[in-house]
Short mmCIF file of C-alpha atoms in Angstrom, two decimals:
data_model
loop_
_atom_site.label_atom_id
_atom_site.label_comp_id
_atom_site.label_asym_id
_atom_site.label_seq_id
_atom_site.Cartn_x
_atom_site.Cartn_y
_atom_site.Cartn_z
CA MET A 1480 23.63 -26.63 -13.73
CA ARG A 1481 25.32 -26.27 -16.79
CA LEU A 1482 28.07 -23.67 -17.92
CA LEU A 1483 30.18 -23.82 -21.23
CA HIS A 1484 33.77 -23.37 -20.32
CA THR A 1485 36.61 -21.40 -22.76
CA SER A 1486 39.41 -19.15 -22.19
CA ASP A 1487 42.43 -17.37 -24.48
CA TRP A 1488 40.47 -16.13 -27.03
CA GLN A 1489 43.35 -13.40 -27.71
CA ILE A 1490 41.51 -10.53 -29.38
CA GLY A 1491 43.43 -8.49 -31.63
CA LYS A 1492 46.37 -11.07 -32.03
CA VAL A 1493 48.95 -10.56 -34.48
CA PHE A 1494 50.14 -13.05 -36.60
CA ARG A 1495 53.68 -12.29 -37.71
CA PHE A 1496 53.96 -14.79 -40.95
CA ALA A 1497 50.71 -13.77 -42.05
CA ASP A 1498 50.40 -10.88 -45.28
CA ASP A 1499 47.99 -8.08 -45.26
CA ASP A 1500 45.43 -10.52 -46.62
CA ILE A 1501 45.63 -13.12 -44.59
CA LEU A 1502 45.77 -11.33 -40.86
CA PRO A 1503 42.62 -9.86 -40.89
CA VAL A 1504 40.72 -12.90 -41.69
CA LEU A 1505 42.44 -14.99 -38.88
CA GLN A 1506 41.46 -11.64 -36.48
CA GLN A 1507 38.28 -11.70 -37.29
CA GLU A 1508 37.64 -15.76 -37.06
CA ARG A 1509 38.80 -14.99 -33.51
CA LEU A 1510 35.66 -12.57 -33.26
CA GLU A 1511 33.62 -15.11 -34.82
CA ALA A 1512 33.98 -17.75 -32.46
CA ILE A 1513 32.72 -15.75 -30.02
CA GLY A 1514 29.20 -16.09 -31.55
CA ARG A 1515 29.41 -19.61 -32.19
CA ILE A 1516 29.86 -19.94 -28.10
CA GLY A 1517 27.18 -18.10 -27.61
CA ARG A 1518 25.14 -19.85 -29.86
CA LEU A 1519 26.54 -23.29 -28.67
CA ALA A 1520 25.74 -22.30 -24.88
CA ARG A 1521 22.20 -21.46 -25.83
CA ALA A 1522 21.67 -24.40 -27.72
CA GLN A 1523 23.08 -26.65 -24.80
CA GLY A 1524 21.08 -25.16 -22.34
CA ALA A 1525 24.03 -23.65 -20.61
CA GLU A 1526 22.93 -20.82 -17.87
CA CYS A 1527 26.61 -19.10 -18.17
CA VAL A 1528 29.89 -18.99 -19.88
CA VAL A 1529 32.93 -18.51 -17.70
CA VAL A 1530 36.08 -17.50 -19.60
CA ALA A 1531 39.35 -18.35 -17.91
CA GLY A 1532 41.74 -15.26 -18.87
CA ASP A 1533 43.19 -13.50 -21.80
CA ILE A 1534 40.46 -12.11 -23.86
CA TYR A 1535 42.96 -9.94 -25.18
CA ASP A 1536 46.78 -10.49 -26.71
CA HIS A 1537 47.71 -7.66 -25.25
CA LEU A 1538 47.44 -4.80 -22.48
CA ARG A 1539 46.54 -1.75 -24.96
CA PRO A 1540 44.46 -2.97 -27.83
CA SER A 1541 42.48 -0.25 -29.96
CA GLU A 1542 39.15 1.26 -29.05
CA ARG A 1543 37.38 -0.93 -31.62
CA THR A 1544 39.68 -3.97 -30.32
CA LEU A 1545 38.55 -3.17 -26.81
CA ARG A 1546 34.64 -3.42 -27.67
CA GLN A 1547 34.72 -5.97 -30.26
CA PRO A 1548 34.36 -8.81 -27.84
CA VAL A 1549 31.87 -7.02 -25.90
CA GLU A 1550 29.70 -6.42 -29.39
CA ARG A 1551 29.89 -9.90 -29.57
CA MET A 1552 28.49 -11.10 -26.05
CA ARG A 1553 25.82 -8.13 -26.22
CA GLN A 1554 24.15 -10.38 -28.97
CA PHE A 1555 23.20 -13.12 -25.90
CA PRO A 1556 21.57 -11.13 -23.07
CA ASP A 1557 20.10 -14.76 -21.54
CA LEU A 1558 23.61 -15.88 -20.97
CA ARG A 1559 25.66 -14.44 -18.43
CA TRP A 1560 29.59 -14.02 -19.21
CA HIS A 1561 32.20 -14.28 -16.73
CA LEU A 1562 35.44 -13.10 -17.36
CA ILE A 1563 38.66 -12.70 -15.55
CA PRO A 1564 42.20 -11.06 -16.63
CA GLY A 1565 44.88 -13.68 -17.82
CA ASN A 1566 48.78 -12.79 -18.28
CA HIS A 1567 48.07 -11.14 -21.82
CA ASP A 1568 45.20 -9.00 -20.19
CA PHE A 1569 46.33 -8.90 -16.45
CA ASN A 1570 44.52 -6.17 -14.57
CA GLU A 1571 46.78 -2.81 -14.11
CA ARG A 1572 46.25 0.52 -13.09
CA ASP A 1573 44.29 2.55 -15.64
CA GLY A 1574 44.67 -0.68 -17.70
CA LEU A 1575 42.02 -2.22 -19.74
CA TRP A 1576 39.73 -3.68 -17.45
CA GLU A 1577 39.13 -0.12 -16.29
CA ARG A 1578 38.42 1.13 -19.61
CA LEU A 1579 36.51 -1.36 -20.24
CA ALA A 1580 34.34 -0.39 -17.54
CA ARG A 1581 33.94 3.05 -18.40
CA THR A 1582 32.36 1.84 -21.61
CA GLY A 1583 29.47 0.61 -19.29
CA LEU A 1584 29.02 -3.05 -19.98
CA PRO A 1585 25.51 -4.63 -20.03
CA ASP A 1586 24.35 -6.60 -16.78
CA HIS A 1587 25.37 -9.78 -18.29
CA ILE A 1588 29.15 -9.55 -18.94
CA VAL A 1589 30.90 -9.33 -15.66
CA PRO A 1590 34.77 -9.08 -15.06
CA HIS A 1591 36.28 -10.48 -11.97
CA LEU A 1592 38.77 -8.96 -11.14
CA ALA A 1593 39.45 -9.47 -7.15
CA HIS A 1594 39.31 -12.75 -5.88
CA ALA A 1595 35.69 -12.99 -4.04
CA PRO A 1596 33.06 -15.82 -4.71
CA ALA A 1597 30.27 -14.83 -6.88
CA ALA A 1598 26.72 -16.49 -7.29
CA LEU A 1599 26.41 -18.26 -10.54
CA ASP A 1600 22.87 -18.29 -10.31
CA ALA A 1601 20.13 -16.54 -8.49
CA ALA A 1602 19.13 -19.48 -6.34
CA GLY A 1603 22.54 -18.91 -4.71
CA THR A 1604 23.19 -22.94 -5.38
CA ALA A 1605 25.96 -22.15 -7.92
CA TRP A 1606 29.24 -20.05 -6.64
CA LEU A 1607 32.09 -18.92 -9.07
CA LEU A 1608 35.69 -18.51 -7.06
CA PRO A 1609 37.78 -16.28 -9.62
CA ALA A 1610 41.32 -15.83 -9.74
CA GLY A 1611 42.50 -13.58 -12.58
CA LEU A 1612 45.81 -12.14 -12.35
CA GLY A 1613 46.97 -8.67 -11.38
CA HIS A 1614 50.66 -8.63 -12.96
CA ARG A 1615 51.88 -10.77 -16.04
CA HIS A 1616 54.24 -12.97 -13.63
CA VAL A 1617 52.79 -13.95 -10.24
CA ILE A 1618 54.54 -15.19 -7.76
CA GLY A 1619 52.33 -17.83 -5.64
CA ASP A 1620 49.65 -19.87 -6.70
CA PRO A 1621 46.57 -17.03 -7.45
CA THR A 1622 44.10 -20.11 -6.41
CA VAL A 1623 45.23 -20.66 -2.95
CA TRP A 1624 42.53 -18.29 -1.56
CA MET A 1625 39.53 -20.64 -2.63
CA ASP A 1626 40.75 -23.17 -0.12
CA GLY A 1627 39.41 -20.84 2.46
CA ALA A 1628 36.43 -19.01 0.33
CA ALA A 1629 33.21 -18.94 2.43
CA THR A 1630 29.75 -20.42 0.47
CA PRO A 1631 26.84 -21.31 1.40
CA GLU A 1632 26.57 -25.13 2.82
CA GLY A 1633 25.78 -27.46 -0.21
CA ALA A 1634 26.69 -24.96 -2.72
CA ILE A 1635 28.38 -25.79 -5.96
CA ARG A 1636 31.73 -24.23 -6.23
CA VAL A 1637 33.45 -23.67 -9.49
CA GLY A 1638 37.12 -22.39 -10.06
CA LEU A 1639 38.12 -20.16 -12.58
CA ALA A 1640 41.69 -19.32 -13.18
CA HIS A 1641 44.98 -18.68 -15.20
CA GLY A 1642 48.10 -20.39 -15.19
CA SER A 1643 50.03 -23.79 -15.55
CA VAL A 1644 49.96 -26.72 -12.86
CA ARG A 1645 52.74 -27.92 -12.02
CA SER A 1646 52.76 -31.15 -13.90
CA PHE A 1647 51.22 -29.46 -16.64
CA GLY A 1648 53.70 -29.13 -20.06
CA GLU A 1649 57.57 -30.55 -20.56
CA GLU A 1650 58.46 -27.88 -17.96
CA ALA A 1651 56.09 -25.59 -16.22
CA PRO A 1652 57.50 -21.80 -15.72
CA GLY A 1653 57.96 -20.30 -12.54
CA HIS A 1654 55.57 -18.21 -12.13
CA ASN A 1655 51.87 -17.97 -12.28
CA LEU A 1656 51.56 -21.86 -10.83
CA LEU A 1657 48.68 -23.25 -9.82
CA ALA A 1658 48.23 -26.45 -7.56
CA ILE A 1659 47.50 -29.57 -9.32
CA ASP A 1660 45.09 -30.34 -6.77
CA ARG A 1661 43.32 -27.11 -6.25
CA ALA A 1662 39.83 -28.64 -7.22
CA ARG A 1663 40.49 -31.37 -4.17
CA GLN A 1664 42.02 -29.00 -1.50
CA ALA A 1665 39.33 -26.13 -2.45
CA GLY A 1666 36.13 -28.79 -2.75
CA LEU A 1667 35.68 -27.61 -6.06
CA SER A 1668 33.08 -29.31 -8.38
CA TYR A 1669 35.00 -28.16 -11.16
CA LEU A 1670 38.20 -25.99 -11.77
CA ALA A 1671 37.82 -24.17 -15.19
CA LEU A 1672 41.24 -22.98 -16.57
CA GLY A 1673 43.00 -21.12 -19.48
CA ASP A 1674 46.67 -20.59 -20.24
CA TRP A 1675 47.26 -23.54 -22.35
CA HIS A 1676 45.68 -23.82 -25.89
CA GLY A 1677 44.78 -27.17 -26.36
CA ALA A 1678 42.07 -28.44 -24.44
CA GLN A 1679 43.91 -30.64 -21.55
CA ARG A 1680 42.05 -33.07 -18.76
CA ILE A 1681 43.91 -32.88 -15.57
CA ASP A 1682 41.47 -34.68 -13.38
CA ALA A 1683 38.01 -35.21 -13.76
CA ARG A 1684 37.19 -32.04 -12.36
CA THR A 1685 40.11 -29.94 -14.03
CA TRP A 1686 40.61 -29.04 -17.27
CA TYR A 1687 41.98 -26.31 -19.85
CA SER A 1688 39.45 -25.71 -22.58
CA GLY A 1689 42.00 -24.62 -24.79
CA THR A 1690 41.62 -21.64 -27.22
CA PRO A 1691 38.54 -21.49 -29.28
CA GLU A 1692 40.31 -20.83 -32.84
CA VAL A 1693 43.15 -22.49 -32.87
CA ASP A 1694 46.12 -20.04 -33.47
CA GLY A 1695 49.27 -21.88 -34.12
CA PHE A 1696 50.82 -24.79 -36.03
CA ASP A 1697 52.03 -26.87 -33.26
CA LEU A 1698 48.21 -27.04 -32.31
CA GLY A 1699 46.90 -28.41 -35.17
CA GLY A 1700 46.26 -31.55 -33.84
CA ALA A 1701 46.58 -31.02 -30.32
CA GLY A 1702 42.77 -30.29 -28.97
CA GLY A 1703 42.26 -26.47 -29.62
CA GLY A 1704 39.33 -25.16 -31.53
CA GLN A 1705 36.46 -26.16 -28.86
CA ALA A 1706 34.99 -24.97 -26.06
CA LEU A 1707 34.27 -27.50 -23.12
CA LEU A 1708 30.08 -27.89 -22.00
CA VAL A 1709 30.23 -28.97 -18.49
CA THR A 1710 27.55 -30.21 -16.36
CA LEU A 1711 27.55 -30.38 -12.86
CA ASP A 1712 24.70 -32.02 -11.14
CA GLY A 1713 25.86 -31.45 -7.09
CA PRO A 1714 28.90 -30.25 -5.43
CA ARG A 1715 30.17 -33.74 -5.25
CA ALA A 1716 28.92 -35.42 -8.47
CA GLU A 1717 31.73 -35.76 -11.12
CA PRO A 1718 31.20 -33.74 -13.83
CA VAL A 1719 30.43 -34.41 -16.90
CA VAL A 1720 32.68 -32.78 -19.68
CA GLU A 1721 31.85 -32.17 -23.22
CA SER A 1722 34.07 -31.02 -25.82
CA HIS A 1723 32.38 -29.09 -28.90
CA ALA A 1724 33.80 -27.69 -31.87
CA VAL A 1725 33.64 -23.93 -32.52
CA GLY A 1726 36.79 -23.31 -34.11
CA ARG A 1727 36.85 -22.37 -38.20
CA PHE A 1728 40.41 -22.83 -39.38
CA ARG A 1729 42.60 -26.10 -39.19
CA TRP A 1730 46.33 -25.75 -39.12
CA ALA A 1731 48.78 -28.64 -39.80
CA ARG A 1732 52.11 -29.00 -40.34
CA ALA A 1733 53.32 -31.49 -43.21
CA GLN A 1734 56.75 -32.96 -44.38
CA ALA A 1735 57.58 -34.20 -47.96
CA VAL A 1736 60.69 -35.75 -50.10
CA LEU A 1737 59.86 -35.63 -53.57
CA THR A 1738 61.53 -37.31 -56.28
CA CYS A 1739 58.81 -38.55 -58.74
CA ALA A 1740 55.66 -37.40 -59.92
CA ASP A 1741 54.12 -39.84 -57.99
CA ASP A 1742 55.35 -38.36 -54.65
CA ILE A 1743 53.52 -34.94 -55.72
CA ALA A 1744 50.27 -36.73 -56.43
CA ALA A 1745 50.39 -38.17 -53.11
CA LEU A 1746 51.12 -34.75 -51.29
CA GLU A 1747 48.44 -33.02 -53.26
CA GLY A 1748 45.94 -35.93 -52.18
CA ARG A 1749 47.18 -35.67 -48.66
CA LEU A 1750 47.01 -31.65 -48.09
CA ARG A 1751 43.47 -31.97 -49.97
CA ALA A 1752 42.19 -34.41 -47.68
CA ILE A 1753 42.57 -32.07 -44.63
CA ASP A 1754 39.44 -30.49 -45.01
CA PRO A 1755 38.16 -32.05 -48.90
CA ASP A 1756 35.09 -29.88 -48.06
CA ASP A 1757 36.50 -26.78 -47.97
CA PRO A 1758 40.26 -26.36 -48.16
CA SER A 1759 39.96 -22.54 -47.54
CA ARG A 1760 39.65 -23.16 -43.92
CA VAL A 1761 43.13 -24.83 -44.29
CA LEU A 1762 46.72 -23.29 -43.37
CA VAL A 1763 49.91 -25.24 -44.16
CA TRP A 1764 53.76 -24.87 -43.16
CA LEU A 1765 55.16 -27.24 -45.61
CA ALA A 1766 59.07 -28.44 -45.42
CA VAL A 1767 59.99 -29.57 -48.85
CA SER A 1768 62.87 -31.44 -49.64
CA GLY A 1769 64.37 -34.04 -52.41
CA ALA A 1770 65.14 -33.28 -56.25
CA LEU A 1771 62.91 -33.52 -59.24
CA GLY A 1772 63.10 -33.77 -62.83
CA LEU A 1773 62.33 -30.53 -65.09
CA SER A 1774 58.78 -31.99 -66.30
CA GLU A 1775 58.16 -32.79 -62.17
CA LEU A 1776 59.33 -29.28 -61.48
CA GLU A 1777 56.56 -27.98 -63.57
CA GLY A 1778 53.99 -30.43 -62.40
CA TRP A 1779 55.37 -29.14 -58.69
CA GLN A 1780 54.76 -25.57 -59.37
CA ALA A 1781 51.30 -26.39 -60.84
CA ARG A 1782 49.97 -28.63 -58.40
CA ILE A 1783 51.46 -27.58 -55.67
CA VAL A 1784 52.55 -23.70 -55.22
CA ASP A 1785 49.87 -22.80 -57.61
CA GLY A 1786 47.35 -24.95 -57.56
CA LEU A 1787 47.05 -25.49 -53.64
CA GLY A 1788 48.56 -22.09 -53.09
CA SER A 1789 45.31 -21.00 -54.51
CA ALA A 1790 43.10 -23.29 -52.40
CA LEU A 1791 44.26 -23.49 -49.21
CA ARG A 1792 43.93 -20.42 -46.82
CA LEU A 1793 47.62 -20.48 -46.36
CA LEU A 1794 50.44 -22.55 -47.97
CA ARG A 1795 54.19 -21.86 -46.29
CA ILE A 1796 56.45 -23.67 -47.44
CA ASP A 1797 60.19 -23.85 -46.15
CA GLY A 1798 62.78 -25.30 -48.56
CA ALA A 1799 62.11 -26.56 -52.29
CA PRO A 1800 62.93 -29.72 -54.40
CA GLY A 1801 65.85 -29.80 -56.03
CA LEU A 1802 66.99 -29.98 -60.01
CA ALA A 1803 67.58 -33.66 -60.83
CA PRO A 1804 67.49 -33.98 -65.10
CA SER A 1805 66.83 -36.95 -66.39
CA SER A 1806 68.30 -38.45 -69.93
CA ASP A 1807 64.57 -37.75 -71.54
CA ASP A 1808 64.51 -34.12 -69.96
CA LEU A 1809 67.98 -33.52 -71.52
CA ASP A 1810 66.64 -35.28 -75.12
CA ALA A 1811 63.75 -32.43 -75.15
CA PHE A 1812 66.89 -29.79 -75.93
CA GLY A 1813 67.58 -32.19 -79.43
CA PRO A 1814 70.64 -34.65 -79.99
CA GLY A 1815 72.88 -31.85 -80.09
CA GLY A 1816 74.13 -28.26 -80.99
CA ALA A 1817 74.37 -25.18 -78.86
CA VAL A 1818 70.99 -25.37 -77.04
CA ARG A 1819 71.78 -29.36 -75.90
CA ALA A 1820 75.30 -28.48 -74.79
CA ALA A 1821 74.33 -25.20 -72.99
CA ALA A 1822 71.34 -27.24 -71.40
CA GLU A 1823 73.72 -29.91 -70.32
CA THR A 1824 76.19 -27.13 -68.93
CA LEU A 1825 73.46 -26.00 -66.51
CA ALA A 1826 72.24 -29.34 -65.50
CA ARG A 1827 75.79 -29.47 -64.35
CA GLN A 1828 76.23 -26.58 -62.48
CA ALA A 1829 72.63 -27.27 -60.94
CA GLY A 1830 73.89 -30.08 -58.88
CA GLU A 1831 77.29 -27.91 -58.08
CA GLY A 1832 78.47 -25.06 -56.07
CA ASP A 1833 76.82 -22.99 -53.66
CA GLU A 1834 73.31 -22.88 -53.60
CA ALA A 1835 73.03 -19.55 -54.72
CA ALA A 1836 74.65 -20.63 -57.82
CA ARG A 1837 72.61 -23.85 -57.95
CA ALA A 1838 69.53 -22.01 -57.83
CA ILE A 1839 70.10 -19.84 -60.72
CA ALA A 1840 71.17 -22.89 -63.06
CA ALA A 1841 68.60 -24.73 -61.83
CA ALA A 1842 66.00 -21.86 -62.72
CA ALA A 1843 67.99 -21.11 -66.19
CA LEU A 1844 67.57 -24.76 -67.31
CA GLN A 1845 64.17 -24.36 -66.46
CA ARG A 1846 62.99 -21.72 -68.68
CA LEU A 1847 65.33 -23.32 -71.30
CA TYR A 1848 63.32 -26.19 -70.88
CA LEU A 1849 60.12 -24.54 -71.10
CA LEU A 1850 61.29 -22.34 -74.74
CA ALA A 1851 62.31 -26.25 -76.11
CA ARG A 1852 59.19 -27.53 -75.43
CA ASP A 1853 57.46 -25.66 -76.63
CA GLY A 1854 58.82 -25.66 -79.67
CA ALA A 1855 61.61 -22.79 -79.98
CA GLY A 1856 64.15 -25.68 -79.33
CA GLY A 1857 64.36 -25.85 -83.12
CA MET A 1858 67.37 -23.73 -82.61
CA ALA A 1859 68.99 -26.52 -81.19
#
């Protein structure tokens, strides 16, 4: 059989850094990813989609947010969608899962709220062992019940769980811990996990799918933005796992030390190369340091702040290049006179004192430079 493994949709996620323009775009794209998952499953001949928790980002979504992923899944009645609660959307009394049930879910959308085997196919040759969460933090391994779960002899056993294996990440938390060898202990053909937002192979039968739409700068190159197509040829056959891209946005961190015009050009080229065909798919968090002359600062503003700031979906900048005017910059103010003297004073102040005072002096010098360059410097 073939199934598609996904997790951590986190519908309704709030991005704290995003302004009112970009927030709805990021939230909408998490919904659009569901359609891409359904089309991928259909094109690859998958019989079902297993979603390993955190369908929602929080426990009390609005009615619209609650229904939005259901409406996307409703468009694929030929696929069965198997869902479990995660730590963000755990199954609490009178919570979102009961609200979902009251909306009247289509038959092909199946929440698994109890730890009980469920058939994955009509013939009963494949069975799902779901281990959704009933609390945000569960003490004990929620997958331990799989070891003794009864399924027909010779059936394919697929585990579905949300949590961290003990050796996963730098330091696993003290809750929602899963045995790293649960697939072996429970005789699973495949264990589909959620919780970590980057895709991760634990062993041949145990995988994290990662989130289908990357949602943080730290995951830019760490495996987010995909779903896993899993082929199971039998209960003991090693699964064939293929990663397929389903995400739209590309997130990246970047650093730059700027000292000349060539550095600015190189930075622009590096950031545009992230997605040269469609830079509107790119979100960048840029850390900048260094110092530039007056003409180079113009280039920084025009090429990076204004140019790339308009081309990219988001350009978040920490820091800024300082001001280090060259002798050529000062020559723009003429060989002498009051304007030249003022420029020299501002240049000294831009390199002395506290950060606020330096910034004020640098801004004043830049304004004076633009006036001189554009012909008003004849007052010198």
